Every structure is written in C-alpha cells, then in structure tokens.
Coordinates of C-alpha atoms in Angstrom, one line a residue:
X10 CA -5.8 -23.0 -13.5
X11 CA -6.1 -20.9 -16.4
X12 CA -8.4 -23.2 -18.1
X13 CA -11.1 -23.9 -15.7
X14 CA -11.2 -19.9 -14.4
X15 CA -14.6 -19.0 -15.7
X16 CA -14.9 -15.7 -18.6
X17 CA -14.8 -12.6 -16.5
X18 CA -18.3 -11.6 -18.0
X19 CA -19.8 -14.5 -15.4
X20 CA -17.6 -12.9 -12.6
X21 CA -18.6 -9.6 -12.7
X22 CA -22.5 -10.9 -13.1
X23 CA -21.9 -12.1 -9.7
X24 CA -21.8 -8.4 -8.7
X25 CA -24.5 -7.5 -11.3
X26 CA -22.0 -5.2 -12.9
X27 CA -23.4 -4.1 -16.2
X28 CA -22.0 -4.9 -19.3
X29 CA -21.6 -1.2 -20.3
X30 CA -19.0 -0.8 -17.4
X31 CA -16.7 -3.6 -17.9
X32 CA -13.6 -2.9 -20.4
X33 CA -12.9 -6.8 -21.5
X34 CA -9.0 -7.3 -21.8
X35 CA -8.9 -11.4 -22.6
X36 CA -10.9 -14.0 -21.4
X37 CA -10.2 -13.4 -17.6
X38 CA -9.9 -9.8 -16.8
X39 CA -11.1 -6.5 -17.5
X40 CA -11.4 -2.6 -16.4
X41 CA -14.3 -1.3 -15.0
X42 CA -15.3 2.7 -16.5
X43 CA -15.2 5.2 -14.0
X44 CA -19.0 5.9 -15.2
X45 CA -20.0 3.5 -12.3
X46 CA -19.1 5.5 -9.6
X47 CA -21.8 8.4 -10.9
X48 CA -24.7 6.1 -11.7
X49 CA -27.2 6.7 -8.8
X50 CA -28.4 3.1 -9.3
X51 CA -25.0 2.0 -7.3
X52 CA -24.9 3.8 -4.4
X53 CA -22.2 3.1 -1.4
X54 CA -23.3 0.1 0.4
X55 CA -20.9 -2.1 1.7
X56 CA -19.1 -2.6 5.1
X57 CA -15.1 -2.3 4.4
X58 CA -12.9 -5.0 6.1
X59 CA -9.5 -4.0 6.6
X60 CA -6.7 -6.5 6.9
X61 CA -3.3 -5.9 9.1
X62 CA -1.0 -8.4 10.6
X63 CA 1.1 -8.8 13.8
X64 CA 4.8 -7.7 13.0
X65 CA 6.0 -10.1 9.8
X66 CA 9.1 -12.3 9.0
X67 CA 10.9 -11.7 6.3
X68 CA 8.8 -14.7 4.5
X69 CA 5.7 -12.5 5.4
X70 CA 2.8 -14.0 7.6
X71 CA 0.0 -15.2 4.8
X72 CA -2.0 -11.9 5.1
X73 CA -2.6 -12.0 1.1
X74 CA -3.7 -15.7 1.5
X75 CA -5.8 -14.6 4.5
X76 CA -7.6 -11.2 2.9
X77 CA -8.0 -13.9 -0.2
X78 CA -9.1 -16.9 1.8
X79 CA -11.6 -14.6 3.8
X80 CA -13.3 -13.1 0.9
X81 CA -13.8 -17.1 -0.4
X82 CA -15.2 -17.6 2.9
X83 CA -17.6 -14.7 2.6
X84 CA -18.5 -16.0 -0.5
X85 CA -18.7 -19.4 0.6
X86 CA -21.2 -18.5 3.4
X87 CA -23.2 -16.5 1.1
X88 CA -22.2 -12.9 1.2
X89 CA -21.8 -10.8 -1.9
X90 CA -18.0 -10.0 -1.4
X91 CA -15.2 -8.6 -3.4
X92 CA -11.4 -8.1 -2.8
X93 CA -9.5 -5.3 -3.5
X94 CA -5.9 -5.8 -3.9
X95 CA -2.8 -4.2 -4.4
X96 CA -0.9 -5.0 -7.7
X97 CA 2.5 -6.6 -7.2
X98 CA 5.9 -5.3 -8.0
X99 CA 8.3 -6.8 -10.8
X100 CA 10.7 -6.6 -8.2
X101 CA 10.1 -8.8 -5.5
X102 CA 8.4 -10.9 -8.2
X103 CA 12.0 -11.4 -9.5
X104 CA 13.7 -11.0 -6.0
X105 CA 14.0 -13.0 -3.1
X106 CA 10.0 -12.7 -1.8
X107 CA 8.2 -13.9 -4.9
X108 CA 4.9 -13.0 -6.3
X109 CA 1.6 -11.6 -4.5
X110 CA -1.4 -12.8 -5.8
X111 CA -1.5 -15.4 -2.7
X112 CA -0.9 -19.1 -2.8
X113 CA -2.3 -22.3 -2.5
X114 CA -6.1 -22.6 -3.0
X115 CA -6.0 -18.6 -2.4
X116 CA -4.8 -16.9 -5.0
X117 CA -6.0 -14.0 -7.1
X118 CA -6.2 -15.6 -10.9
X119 CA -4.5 -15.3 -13.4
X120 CA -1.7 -15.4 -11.1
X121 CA 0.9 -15.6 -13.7
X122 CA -0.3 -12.5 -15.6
X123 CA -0.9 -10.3 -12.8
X124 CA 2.4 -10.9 -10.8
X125 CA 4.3 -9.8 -14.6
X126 CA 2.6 -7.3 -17.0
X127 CA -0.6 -7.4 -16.1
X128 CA -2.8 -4.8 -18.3
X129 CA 0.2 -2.3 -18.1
X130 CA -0.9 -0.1 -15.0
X131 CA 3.1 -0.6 -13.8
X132 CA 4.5 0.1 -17.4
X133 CA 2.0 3.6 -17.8
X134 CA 2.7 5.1 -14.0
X135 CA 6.8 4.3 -14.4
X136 CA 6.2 6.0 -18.2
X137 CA 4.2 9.2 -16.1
X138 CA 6.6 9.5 -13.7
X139 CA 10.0 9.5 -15.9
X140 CA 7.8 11.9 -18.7
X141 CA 7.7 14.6 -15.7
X142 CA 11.7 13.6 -15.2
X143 CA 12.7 14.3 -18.7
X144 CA 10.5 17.1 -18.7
X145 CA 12.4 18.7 -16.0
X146 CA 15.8 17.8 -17.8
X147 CA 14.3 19.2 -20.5
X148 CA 13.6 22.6 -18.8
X149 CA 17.2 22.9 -17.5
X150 CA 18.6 22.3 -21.1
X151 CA 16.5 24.2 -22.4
X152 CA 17.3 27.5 -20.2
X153 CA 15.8 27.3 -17.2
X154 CA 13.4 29.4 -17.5
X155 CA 11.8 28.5 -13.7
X156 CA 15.6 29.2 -12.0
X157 CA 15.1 25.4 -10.8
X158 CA 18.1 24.8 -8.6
X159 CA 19.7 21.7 -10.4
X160 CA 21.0 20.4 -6.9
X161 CA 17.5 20.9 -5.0
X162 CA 15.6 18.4 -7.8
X163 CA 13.6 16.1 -5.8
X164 CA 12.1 14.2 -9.1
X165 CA 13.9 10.7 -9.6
X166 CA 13.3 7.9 -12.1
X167 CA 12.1 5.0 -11.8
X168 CA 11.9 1.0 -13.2
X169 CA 9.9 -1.4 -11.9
X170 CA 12.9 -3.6 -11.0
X171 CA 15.3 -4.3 -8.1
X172 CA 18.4 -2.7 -10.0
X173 CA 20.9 -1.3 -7.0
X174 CA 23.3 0.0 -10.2
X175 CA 20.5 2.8 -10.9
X176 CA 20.5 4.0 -7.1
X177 CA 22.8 7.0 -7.9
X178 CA 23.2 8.1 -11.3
X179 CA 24.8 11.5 -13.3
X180 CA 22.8 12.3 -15.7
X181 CA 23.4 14.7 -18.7
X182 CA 27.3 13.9 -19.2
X183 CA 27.1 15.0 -22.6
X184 CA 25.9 18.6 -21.9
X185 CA 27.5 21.7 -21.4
X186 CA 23.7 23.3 -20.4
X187 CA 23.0 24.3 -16.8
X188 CA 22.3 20.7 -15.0
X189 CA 25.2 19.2 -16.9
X190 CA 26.6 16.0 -14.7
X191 CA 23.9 16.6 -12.3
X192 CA 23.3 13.1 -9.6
X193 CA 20.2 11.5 -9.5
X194 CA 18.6 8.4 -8.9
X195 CA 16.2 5.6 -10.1
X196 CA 13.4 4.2 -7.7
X197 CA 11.5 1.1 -7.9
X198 CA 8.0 2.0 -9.2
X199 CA 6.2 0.9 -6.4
X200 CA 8.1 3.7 -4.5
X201 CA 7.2 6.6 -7.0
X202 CA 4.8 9.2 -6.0
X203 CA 2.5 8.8 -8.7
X204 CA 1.5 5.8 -7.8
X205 CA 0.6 7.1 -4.3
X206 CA -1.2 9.2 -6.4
X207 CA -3.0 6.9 -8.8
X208 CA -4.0 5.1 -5.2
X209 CA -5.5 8.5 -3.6
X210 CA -7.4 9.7 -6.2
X211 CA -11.3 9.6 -6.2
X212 CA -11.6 10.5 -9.6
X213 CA -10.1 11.6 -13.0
X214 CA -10.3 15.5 -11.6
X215 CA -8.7 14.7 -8.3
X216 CA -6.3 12.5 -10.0
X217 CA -5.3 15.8 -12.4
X218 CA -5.2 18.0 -9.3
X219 CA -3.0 15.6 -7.3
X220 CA -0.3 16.1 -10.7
X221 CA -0.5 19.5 -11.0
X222 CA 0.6 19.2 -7.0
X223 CA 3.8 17.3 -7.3
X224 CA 6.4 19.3 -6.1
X225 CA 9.8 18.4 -8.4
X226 CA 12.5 21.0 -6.3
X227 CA 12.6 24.3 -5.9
X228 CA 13.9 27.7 -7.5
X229 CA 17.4 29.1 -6.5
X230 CA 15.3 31.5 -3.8
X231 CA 14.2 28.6 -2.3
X232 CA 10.3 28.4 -3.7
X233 CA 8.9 25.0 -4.9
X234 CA 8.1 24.1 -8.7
X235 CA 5.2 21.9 -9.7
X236 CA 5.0 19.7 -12.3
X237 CA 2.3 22.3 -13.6
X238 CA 4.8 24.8 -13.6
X239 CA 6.8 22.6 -15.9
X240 CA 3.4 22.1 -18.0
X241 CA 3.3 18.3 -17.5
X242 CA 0.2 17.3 -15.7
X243 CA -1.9 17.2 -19.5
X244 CA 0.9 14.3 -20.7
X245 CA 0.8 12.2 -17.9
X246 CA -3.1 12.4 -17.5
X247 CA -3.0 11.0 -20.7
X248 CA -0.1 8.5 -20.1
X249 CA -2.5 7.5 -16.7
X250 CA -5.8 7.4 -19.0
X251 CA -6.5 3.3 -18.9
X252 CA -4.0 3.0 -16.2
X253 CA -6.7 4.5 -13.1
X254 CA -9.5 2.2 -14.0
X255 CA -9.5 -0.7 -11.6
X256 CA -9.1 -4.4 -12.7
X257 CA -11.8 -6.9 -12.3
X258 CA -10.5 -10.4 -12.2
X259 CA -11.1 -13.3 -9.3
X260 CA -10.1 -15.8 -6.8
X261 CA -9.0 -19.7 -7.3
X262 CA -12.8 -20.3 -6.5
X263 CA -14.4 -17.2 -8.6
X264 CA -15.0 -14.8 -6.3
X265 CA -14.9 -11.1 -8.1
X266 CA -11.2 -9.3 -7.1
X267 CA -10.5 -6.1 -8.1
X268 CA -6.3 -5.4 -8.4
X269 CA -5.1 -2.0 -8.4
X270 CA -2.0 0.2 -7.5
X271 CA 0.8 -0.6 -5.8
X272 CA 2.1 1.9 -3.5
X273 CA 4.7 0.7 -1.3
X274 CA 4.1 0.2 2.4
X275 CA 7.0 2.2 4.0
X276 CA 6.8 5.2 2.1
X277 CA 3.8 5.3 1.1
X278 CA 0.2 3.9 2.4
X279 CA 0.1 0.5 1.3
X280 CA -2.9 -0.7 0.3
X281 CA -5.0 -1.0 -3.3
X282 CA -7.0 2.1 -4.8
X283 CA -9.7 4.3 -3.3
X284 CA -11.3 4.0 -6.5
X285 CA -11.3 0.5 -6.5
X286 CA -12.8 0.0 -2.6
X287 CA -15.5 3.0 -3.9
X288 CA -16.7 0.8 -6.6
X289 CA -16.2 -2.3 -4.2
X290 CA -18.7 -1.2 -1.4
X291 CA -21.1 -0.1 -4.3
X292 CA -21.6 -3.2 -6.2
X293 CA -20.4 -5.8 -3.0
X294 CA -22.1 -6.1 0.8
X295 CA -18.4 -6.8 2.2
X296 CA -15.7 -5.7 0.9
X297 CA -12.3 -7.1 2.0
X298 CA -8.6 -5.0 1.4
X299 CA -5.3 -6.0 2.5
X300 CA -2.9 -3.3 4.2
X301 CA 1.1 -3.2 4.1
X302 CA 2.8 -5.1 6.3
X303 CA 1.4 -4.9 10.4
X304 CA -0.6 -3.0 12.1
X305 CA 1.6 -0.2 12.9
X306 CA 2.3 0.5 8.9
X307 CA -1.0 -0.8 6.9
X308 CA -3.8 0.1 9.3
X309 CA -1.8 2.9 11.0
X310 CA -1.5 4.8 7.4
X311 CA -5.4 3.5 6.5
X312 CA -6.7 5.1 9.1
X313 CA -4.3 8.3 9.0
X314 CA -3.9 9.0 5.4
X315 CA -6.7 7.1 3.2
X316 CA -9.6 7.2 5.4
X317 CA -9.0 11.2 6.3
X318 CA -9.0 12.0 2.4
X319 CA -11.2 9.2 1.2
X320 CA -14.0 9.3 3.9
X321 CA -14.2 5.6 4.0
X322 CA -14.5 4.4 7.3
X323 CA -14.3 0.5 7.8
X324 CA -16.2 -1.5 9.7
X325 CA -14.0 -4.4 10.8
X326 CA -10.1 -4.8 11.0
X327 CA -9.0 -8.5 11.4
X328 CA -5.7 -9.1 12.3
X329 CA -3.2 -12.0 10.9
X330 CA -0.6 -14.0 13.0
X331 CA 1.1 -16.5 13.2
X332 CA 3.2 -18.9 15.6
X333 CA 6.0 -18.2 13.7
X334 CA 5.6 -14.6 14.1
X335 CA 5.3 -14.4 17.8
X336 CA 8.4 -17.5 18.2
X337 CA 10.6 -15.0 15.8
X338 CA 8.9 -12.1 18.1
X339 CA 10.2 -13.5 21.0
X340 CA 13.5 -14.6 19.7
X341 CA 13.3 -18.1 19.5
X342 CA 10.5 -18.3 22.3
X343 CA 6.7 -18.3 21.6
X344 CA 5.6 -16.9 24.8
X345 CA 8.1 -14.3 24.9
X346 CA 6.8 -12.7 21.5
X347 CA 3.0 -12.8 22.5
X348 CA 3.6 -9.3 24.1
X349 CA 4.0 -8.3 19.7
X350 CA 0.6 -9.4 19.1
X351 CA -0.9 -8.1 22.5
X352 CA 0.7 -4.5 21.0
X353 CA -1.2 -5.1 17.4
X354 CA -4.7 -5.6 19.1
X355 CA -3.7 -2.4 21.4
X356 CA -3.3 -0.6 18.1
X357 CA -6.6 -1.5 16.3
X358 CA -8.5 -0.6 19.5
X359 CA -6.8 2.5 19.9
X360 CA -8.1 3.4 16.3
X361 CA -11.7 2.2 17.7
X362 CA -12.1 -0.5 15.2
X363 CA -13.7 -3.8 16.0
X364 CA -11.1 -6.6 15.8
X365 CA -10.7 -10.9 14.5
X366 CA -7.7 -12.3 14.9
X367 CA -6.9 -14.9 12.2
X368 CA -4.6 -17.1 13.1
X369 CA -2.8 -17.9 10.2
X370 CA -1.9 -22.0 10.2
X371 CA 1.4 -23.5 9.4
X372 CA 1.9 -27.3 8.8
X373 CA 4.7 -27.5 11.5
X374 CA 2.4 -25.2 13.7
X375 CA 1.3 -27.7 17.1
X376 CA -1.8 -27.4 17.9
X377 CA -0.9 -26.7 22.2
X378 CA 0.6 -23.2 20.3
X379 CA -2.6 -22.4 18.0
X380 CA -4.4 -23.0 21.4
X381 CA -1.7 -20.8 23.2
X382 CA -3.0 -17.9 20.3
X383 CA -6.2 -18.4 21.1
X384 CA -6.1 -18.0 24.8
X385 CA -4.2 -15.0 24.7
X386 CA -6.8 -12.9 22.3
X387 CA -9.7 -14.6 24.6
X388 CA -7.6 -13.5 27.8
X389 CA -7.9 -9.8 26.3
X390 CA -11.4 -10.0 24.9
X391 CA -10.8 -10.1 21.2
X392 CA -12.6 -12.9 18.7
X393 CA -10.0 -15.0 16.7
X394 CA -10.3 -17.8 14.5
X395 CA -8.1 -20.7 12.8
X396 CA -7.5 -20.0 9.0
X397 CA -6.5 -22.3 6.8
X398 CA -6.9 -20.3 3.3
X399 CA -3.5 -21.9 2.2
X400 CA -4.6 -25.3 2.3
X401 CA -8.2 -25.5 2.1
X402 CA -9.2 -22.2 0.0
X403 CA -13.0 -20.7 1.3
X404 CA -13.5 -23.4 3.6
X405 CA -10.8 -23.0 5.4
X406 CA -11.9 -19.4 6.2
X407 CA -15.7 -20.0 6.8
X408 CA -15.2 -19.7 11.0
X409 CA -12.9 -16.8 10.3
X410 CA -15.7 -15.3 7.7
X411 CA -18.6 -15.9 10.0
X412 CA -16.8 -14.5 13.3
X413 CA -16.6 -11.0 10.8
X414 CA -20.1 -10.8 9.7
X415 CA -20.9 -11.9 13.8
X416 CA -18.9 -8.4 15.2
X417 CA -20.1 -6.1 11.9
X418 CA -24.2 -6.9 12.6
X419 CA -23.3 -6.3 16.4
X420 CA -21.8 -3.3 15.4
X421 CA -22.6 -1.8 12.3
X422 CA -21.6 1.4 12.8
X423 CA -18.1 1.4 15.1
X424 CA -16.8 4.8 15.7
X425 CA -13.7 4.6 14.0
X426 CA -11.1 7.4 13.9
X427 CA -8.1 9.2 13.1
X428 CA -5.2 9.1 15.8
X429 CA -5.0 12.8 15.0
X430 CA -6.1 15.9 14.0
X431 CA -4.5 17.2 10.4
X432 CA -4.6 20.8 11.8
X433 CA -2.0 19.6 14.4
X434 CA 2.2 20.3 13.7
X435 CA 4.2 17.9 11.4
X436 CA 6.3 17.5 14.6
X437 CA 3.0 16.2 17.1
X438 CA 1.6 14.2 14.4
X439 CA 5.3 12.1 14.3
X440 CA 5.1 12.4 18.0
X441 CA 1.8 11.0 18.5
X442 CA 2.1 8.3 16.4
X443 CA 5.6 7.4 17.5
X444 CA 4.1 7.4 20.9
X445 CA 0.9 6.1 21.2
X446 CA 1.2 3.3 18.2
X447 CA 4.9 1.9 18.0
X448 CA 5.8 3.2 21.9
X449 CA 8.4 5.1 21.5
X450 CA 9.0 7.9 24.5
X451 CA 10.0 10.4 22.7
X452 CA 11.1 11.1 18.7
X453 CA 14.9 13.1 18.2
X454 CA 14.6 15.0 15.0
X455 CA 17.7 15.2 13.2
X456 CA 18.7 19.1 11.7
X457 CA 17.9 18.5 8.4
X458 CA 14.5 16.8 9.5
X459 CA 13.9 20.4 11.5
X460 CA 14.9 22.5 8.8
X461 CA 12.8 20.5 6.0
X462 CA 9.6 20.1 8.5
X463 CA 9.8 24.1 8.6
X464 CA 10.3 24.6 5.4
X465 CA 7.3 22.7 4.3
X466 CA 5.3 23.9 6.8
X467 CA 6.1 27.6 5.4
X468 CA 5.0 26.7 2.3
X469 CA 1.6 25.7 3.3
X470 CA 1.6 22.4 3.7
X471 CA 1.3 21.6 7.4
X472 CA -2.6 20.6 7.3
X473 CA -1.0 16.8 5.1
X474 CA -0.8 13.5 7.1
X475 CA 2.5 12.0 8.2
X476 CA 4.0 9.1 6.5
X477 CA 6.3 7.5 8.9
X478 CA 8.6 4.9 6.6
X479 CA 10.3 2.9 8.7
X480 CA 11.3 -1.2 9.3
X481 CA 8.1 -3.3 9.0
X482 CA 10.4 -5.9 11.1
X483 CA 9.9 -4.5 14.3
X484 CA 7.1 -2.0 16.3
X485 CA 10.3 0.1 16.7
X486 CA 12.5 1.7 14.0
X487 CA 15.5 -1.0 14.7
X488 CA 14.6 -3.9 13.2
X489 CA 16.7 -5.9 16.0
X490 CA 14.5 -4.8 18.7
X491 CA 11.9 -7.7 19.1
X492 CA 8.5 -8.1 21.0
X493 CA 6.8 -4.9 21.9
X494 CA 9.7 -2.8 23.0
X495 CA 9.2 0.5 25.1
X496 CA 12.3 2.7 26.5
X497 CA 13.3 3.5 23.1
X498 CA 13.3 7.0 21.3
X499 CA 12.4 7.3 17.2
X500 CA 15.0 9.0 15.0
X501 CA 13.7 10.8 12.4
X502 CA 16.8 11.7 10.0
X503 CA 14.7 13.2 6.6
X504 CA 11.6 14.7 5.9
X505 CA 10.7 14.6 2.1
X506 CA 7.0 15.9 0.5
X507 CA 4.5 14.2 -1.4
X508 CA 2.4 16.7 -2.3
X509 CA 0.5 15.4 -4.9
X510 CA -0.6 12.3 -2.4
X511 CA -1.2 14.6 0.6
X512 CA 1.1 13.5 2.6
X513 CA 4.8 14.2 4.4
X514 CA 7.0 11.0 4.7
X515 CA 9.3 11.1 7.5
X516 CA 12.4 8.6 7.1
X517 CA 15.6 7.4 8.5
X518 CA 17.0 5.9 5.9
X519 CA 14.7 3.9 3.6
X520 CA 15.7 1.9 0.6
X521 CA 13.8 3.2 -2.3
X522 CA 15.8 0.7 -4.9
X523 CA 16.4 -3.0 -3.5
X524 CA 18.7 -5.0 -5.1
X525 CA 18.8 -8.7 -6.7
X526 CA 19.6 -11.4 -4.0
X527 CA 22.4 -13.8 -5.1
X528 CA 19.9 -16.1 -6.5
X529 CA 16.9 -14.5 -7.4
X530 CA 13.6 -16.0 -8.6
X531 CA 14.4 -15.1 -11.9
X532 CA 16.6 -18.3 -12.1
X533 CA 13.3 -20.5 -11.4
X534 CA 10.9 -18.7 -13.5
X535 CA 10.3 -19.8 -17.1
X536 CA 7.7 -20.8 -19.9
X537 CA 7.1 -24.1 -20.7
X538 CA 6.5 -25.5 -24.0
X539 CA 3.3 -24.9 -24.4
X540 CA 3.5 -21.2 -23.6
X541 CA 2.7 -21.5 -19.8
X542 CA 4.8 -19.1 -17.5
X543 CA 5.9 -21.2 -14.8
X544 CA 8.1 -20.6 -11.4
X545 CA 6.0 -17.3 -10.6

C-alpha cells in the first residue's frame, strides 16, 4: 500500500493547505503549524459529523471503518472532506483488539506506522507525564518543601503498553527520605491526563494553562498541589512542543486524515483533538470524527465535555450498528436487542442532533436482518443506510455519504446542546446523565464518592463536566445487563479530578492498566525481509 499512497504534499493540496503550514516527516505524513488556525484567510467553515455506535462487542462494531469509509464516500461524491482521528494505543495494538487505523479498503495510511511509533506524539505525552512524576519524587526527596502528603499523590506513571506487573508498584525502596517505599502505579498512556489534555487544548496557551492545572495530591492540611507548584508546566511544554501539532496523512483512496491524541474513552472523552477538528472545518466543507465506543460514552462526552469547552457544535451524528450487535444485545436473539439501538437514537435526539444510521455489513449478515435494521429506524423516523466501507472502500459509503449531506442542507443549523448546565452540582450532573441517557432510576454514591465530590467542590471546582467511566458493553454499568435495561440504579464508588482537562471522572472500578491476553498479537506481528512490518 505504501507504495502507491501518493506524497503527502498532493494530499494536503486537496485541502489547498499551504506549503508554509505543512511540517513534512517522510514521504506520507506531516504536522500542520499551529500558524493556521490565526490566518484570517481560513476561517471556520465546515459542518462537523460526529460518529457514535449502538452498544459494541468486544470485536467492536466497524465504527473506524465506517467514520473512514464515510469520509471516502464524501470524497467520492465530491465534497471536500477530512477525517480526524484518534491515534491508537500500543496496547491493544499488541493485545487482543489489534490496531485502529480501520481495515479493508478503509483504513487511514500508513497503517503500519501509525498503529506503532507514529511521529512520537505517544513517546513525548508518556515522557510529560512521568517528567511531572519524577518531579514530584523529586520534591519529596528533596524535602518537601510543599508538605505534599506522600499517601494523598494522585500523579501515576505511565507506558504505553498493556503491562498488569506495573499496576501497583513501591517506589523509592532505596531511600530513607520522606516518601520512602511509597505505592504507586503505572497507567497505560492512553489513560494519562495529559493526553486529555493534549486533546482539550485550543492552543499552545491553553495547552500551558491546562498544565499548570493538574492537580498531583495534596498538602498534609488537605489543600491541592499543582504541577506549577512543583515548577513543571515549562518542561513538559517543551517535552509537548511537536507533539500538539496534528498529523496530516490519508485514507486507502487519498482522502486527507488528520490523526491526533488518544484519550481513552471511559475515562476520558474519547475522540481526536480540538485542534485538529479546528483546523479540519477551516480547510474542509465536512469534516468527519469518530467518538469512543456508543452513544452513551463518545457522543454523551462530545457533547458534555468537548463541545461546552471547545464551542464546536456538530451538525450531524450518524450512528453505527450492526446485526451482530443487536443479536449479542438481545442475547442470542436479534429482535430482542433492537430495543439497544432504539435507546442510541433516543440518545442522539435527546442531544438535538440530526441522526443516519449506518448499518454496518457483515458477510454472514442475511439480508431479511439488514431489512429488519432498516424497518426499525424507518418505524421511528430516522434515515439509515447500508455501508460497506470494509469491502468496497468510498463506494460502499456513497448512499450512507449522500443521506448526510441530504439531513445537513435540510438542516444546517440543528440546535444541538448540552444535557446540562455546568453551574449545576457534581451530584445532578451524574444524576442527569445516569438518568436521562443510560436509564438508570437513580445513582447510590458510595462514602468516599461523597466525601471526594465535596471536597472538590470546596476547592472550586464544581463549574467541570462529569466524566462517567464506566463498561462500554452495556447502556448500564454491568456489563451483563443486555438490551436497554431500566429498573437499575448506577453505583458510583470514586470520584478522582482532572483538572487540567476540565473535567471530574466518576468511576466504579475502571482498569487503567489492561493486561496481555494469553496470546497476544504480538506473536503475529513481524517484519519481513524486506523491511515491511507485517501482522499489524
């Protein structure tokens, strides 16, 4: 594939992206300067697309292929179009899911270099994040000078690999300094708040406030310490110069993709930079980003996180299933998990968005059950469409592409909002989205999810979002309860802050550090003789 990908230059003419703007880094990728954003000859333009799924499998429901696929069809019908993308994770590359650059004839290229290394953005946020670790290490050794409480230390490490050894470490065994044997923890990059914040930021300012913000523990009279406090924000600035500039690459067919950031979908909001979509809607009419798993997770924190502190407001959600979604769904019976998908378009409308469902095919799927799909969006007045990205690349997307543009010109300016108002509680934001998007009846807050919710809101932070982390296997926080299930009550067990990101996450109990399966894709992946990586 490699060879027949055309030079990045001729990509990014397709957006008439000058020359002065585009940071080459090989033959088929590059950054784009920050400059672009101020140049009053690119002003915001663009309709956003946002793309969500019905609950997933474990093998995911093809909503990468699907944001890929749709921006080829864009393309293919003749719309000036751009993805933007998360950046995948060493860890499930290497796991048991596999790489994210999509599949088939929908993939973001080169595949093979941006599932592994690709231009270091990974390597220089995990390199941030564990500088402002050390720091504080540092500190304690040092003297302590701040009173940090070594118990109360929020900060972790953090790899960008599924290592379940470095889940719960001591640190400092060889010290006799305050700290000494203290336990920490590593967390999979993906997971580390820095990226959130590398995500977030609008610009290299923001991005320096949001570090200054992080909140590392607190003092043994119980007031939090920053990371300026600890005089780290200038190191990691510098540590996160290249690493904020988005990547400019393309699709199987050469349609421009931008690929940047990573935050996770659970415990963080799941979906590629705002810097990236700001540039996207100034140089693109469409521009087409993927959010964490379903609706209740991606668009749910899109709508409540980034659109509140970005101002973008998008003007189209479309919605991925599958028949193997709604047969898992409904436990082994297809029209027993429909209800799951009726919930998703419930959710989107409840956000005021204009929804497509893309009905994701299968080769197994029978075409009496692709009907069945589209009956029961028709029967509640929503547009789908077959896709067939996988197989057929922007072609197969061209009814799902057209049925987009169709509901944006009928309504280019939908009213989209926020499920809630950031001067309302911690507490009634949980409750409202427990509520009114996964349909819960009520949310039981441990004591030390009180006690934490207080304690941030005394320090000032009760105007932040909520980041509810929990299964992205099921609408509720059990990943055994199937379908669109009501009668059930959330538990929320932890509260921890994000201040830097502007946000609260609000857990049970999340795995920040997955593990290796027994056979990981690591045994499959290789490089061939002539220097091709293979198996990713």
């Amino acid at each position: 594939m490699q060879k027949t990908l055309p030079p990045i230059q001729a990509v990014a003419r397709k957006l008439d992206l000058p020359e002065k703007y585009l940071e080459l880094l090989g033959s088929h990728g590059g950054k784009v300067r920050l400059e672009l954003l101020s140049d009053p000859a690119f002003k915001r333009r663009g309709k956003l697309i946002i793309v969500t799924a019905t609950t997933p499998t474990a093998a995911g429901e093809g909503k990468t292929v699907t944001s890929i696929s749709l921006t080829q069809g864009l393309a293919y019908i003749g719309k000036k179009v751009i993805i933007t993308s998360r950046e995948p994770s060493l860890g499930p590359v290497f796991g048991m899911k596999g790489g994210a650059a999509g599949g088939g004839l929908s993939q973001i290229e080169p595949s093979a270099k941006i599932n592994l290394h690709f231009h270091g953005d990974f390597h220089a946020i995990s390199s941030a994040h564990n500088l402002l670790a050390a720091l504080i290490d540092g500190h304690l050794f040092h003297g302590n000078e701040l009173r940090l409480h070594p118990d109360r230390i929020t900060w972790p490490r953090t790899i960008d690999m599924n290592d379940r050894a470095l889940r719960h470490i001591h640190v400092s065994l060889d010290s006799k300094k305050e700290g000494a044997g203290r336990q920490t923890g590593f967390i999979i990059t993906a997971a580390s708040e820095i990226m959130a914040i590398v995500a977030l930021a609008k610009d290299p300012k923001d991005l320096r406030k949001r570090l200054d913000s992080i909140v590392i523990g607190v003092t043994r009279d119980g007031r939090p310490v920053t990371a300026r406090d600890l005089h780290a924000t200038g190191g990691m600035m510098a540590l996160l110069a290249e690493a904020v500039l988005p990547n400019l690459v393309q699709t199987t067919d050469g349609t421009p993709a931008f690929v940047h950031a990573g935050p996770f979908g659970n415990i963080a909001h799941g979906t590629s930079s705002i810097i990236s979509q700001e540039m996207g809607l100034r140089l693109a009419d469409y521009v087409v980003n993927e959010c964490g798993f379903a609706s209740d997770l991606g668009a749910e924190k899109y709508f409540d996180i980034v659109m509140q502190q970005a101002g973008i407001t998008p003007s189209a959600a479309v919605l991925v299933t599958t028949v193997q979604s709604m047969r898992q769904q409904g436990e082994g019976e297809f029209e027993r998990g429909l209800p799951n998908l009726g919930k998703h378009i419930e959710i989107l409308r409840t956000f005021g968005v204009p929804t497509i469902v893309a009905i994701n095919r299968f080769p197994a799927d029978s075409g009496a059950e692709l009907n069945r799909l589209a009956a029961y969006c028709a029967e509640r007045g929503v547009t789908s469409a077959l896709s067939e990205g996988f197989a057929k690349g922007g072609p197969g997307a061209k009814e799902l592409a057209e049925k987009v543009v169709a509901a944006i010109e009928k309504n280019p300016e939908p009213t989209a909002h926020s499920l809630y108002s950031l001067n309302e509680p911690l507490t009634e934001k949980i409750r409202c989205v427990a509520q009114r998007i996964y349909g819960a009846d009520d949310v039981n807050f441990s004591e030390q999810a009180k006690a934490k919710l207080q304690q941030f809101t005394e320090w000032g932070y009760e105007k932040f979002s909520v980041c509810i982390a929990k299964t992205q296997y099921s609408l509720s926080d059990d990943p055994k309860r199937l379908g669109a299930p009501t009668g059930w009550t959330l538990n929320v067990n932890n509260a921890s802050l994000s201040a830097g990101a502007g946000f609260v996450v609000i857990s049970g109990n999340m795995m920040l550090m997955p593990g290796l399966p027994k056979v990981s894709r690591a045994s499959s992946i290789d490089v061939d003789d002539s220097g091709t990586i293979i198996g990713v």
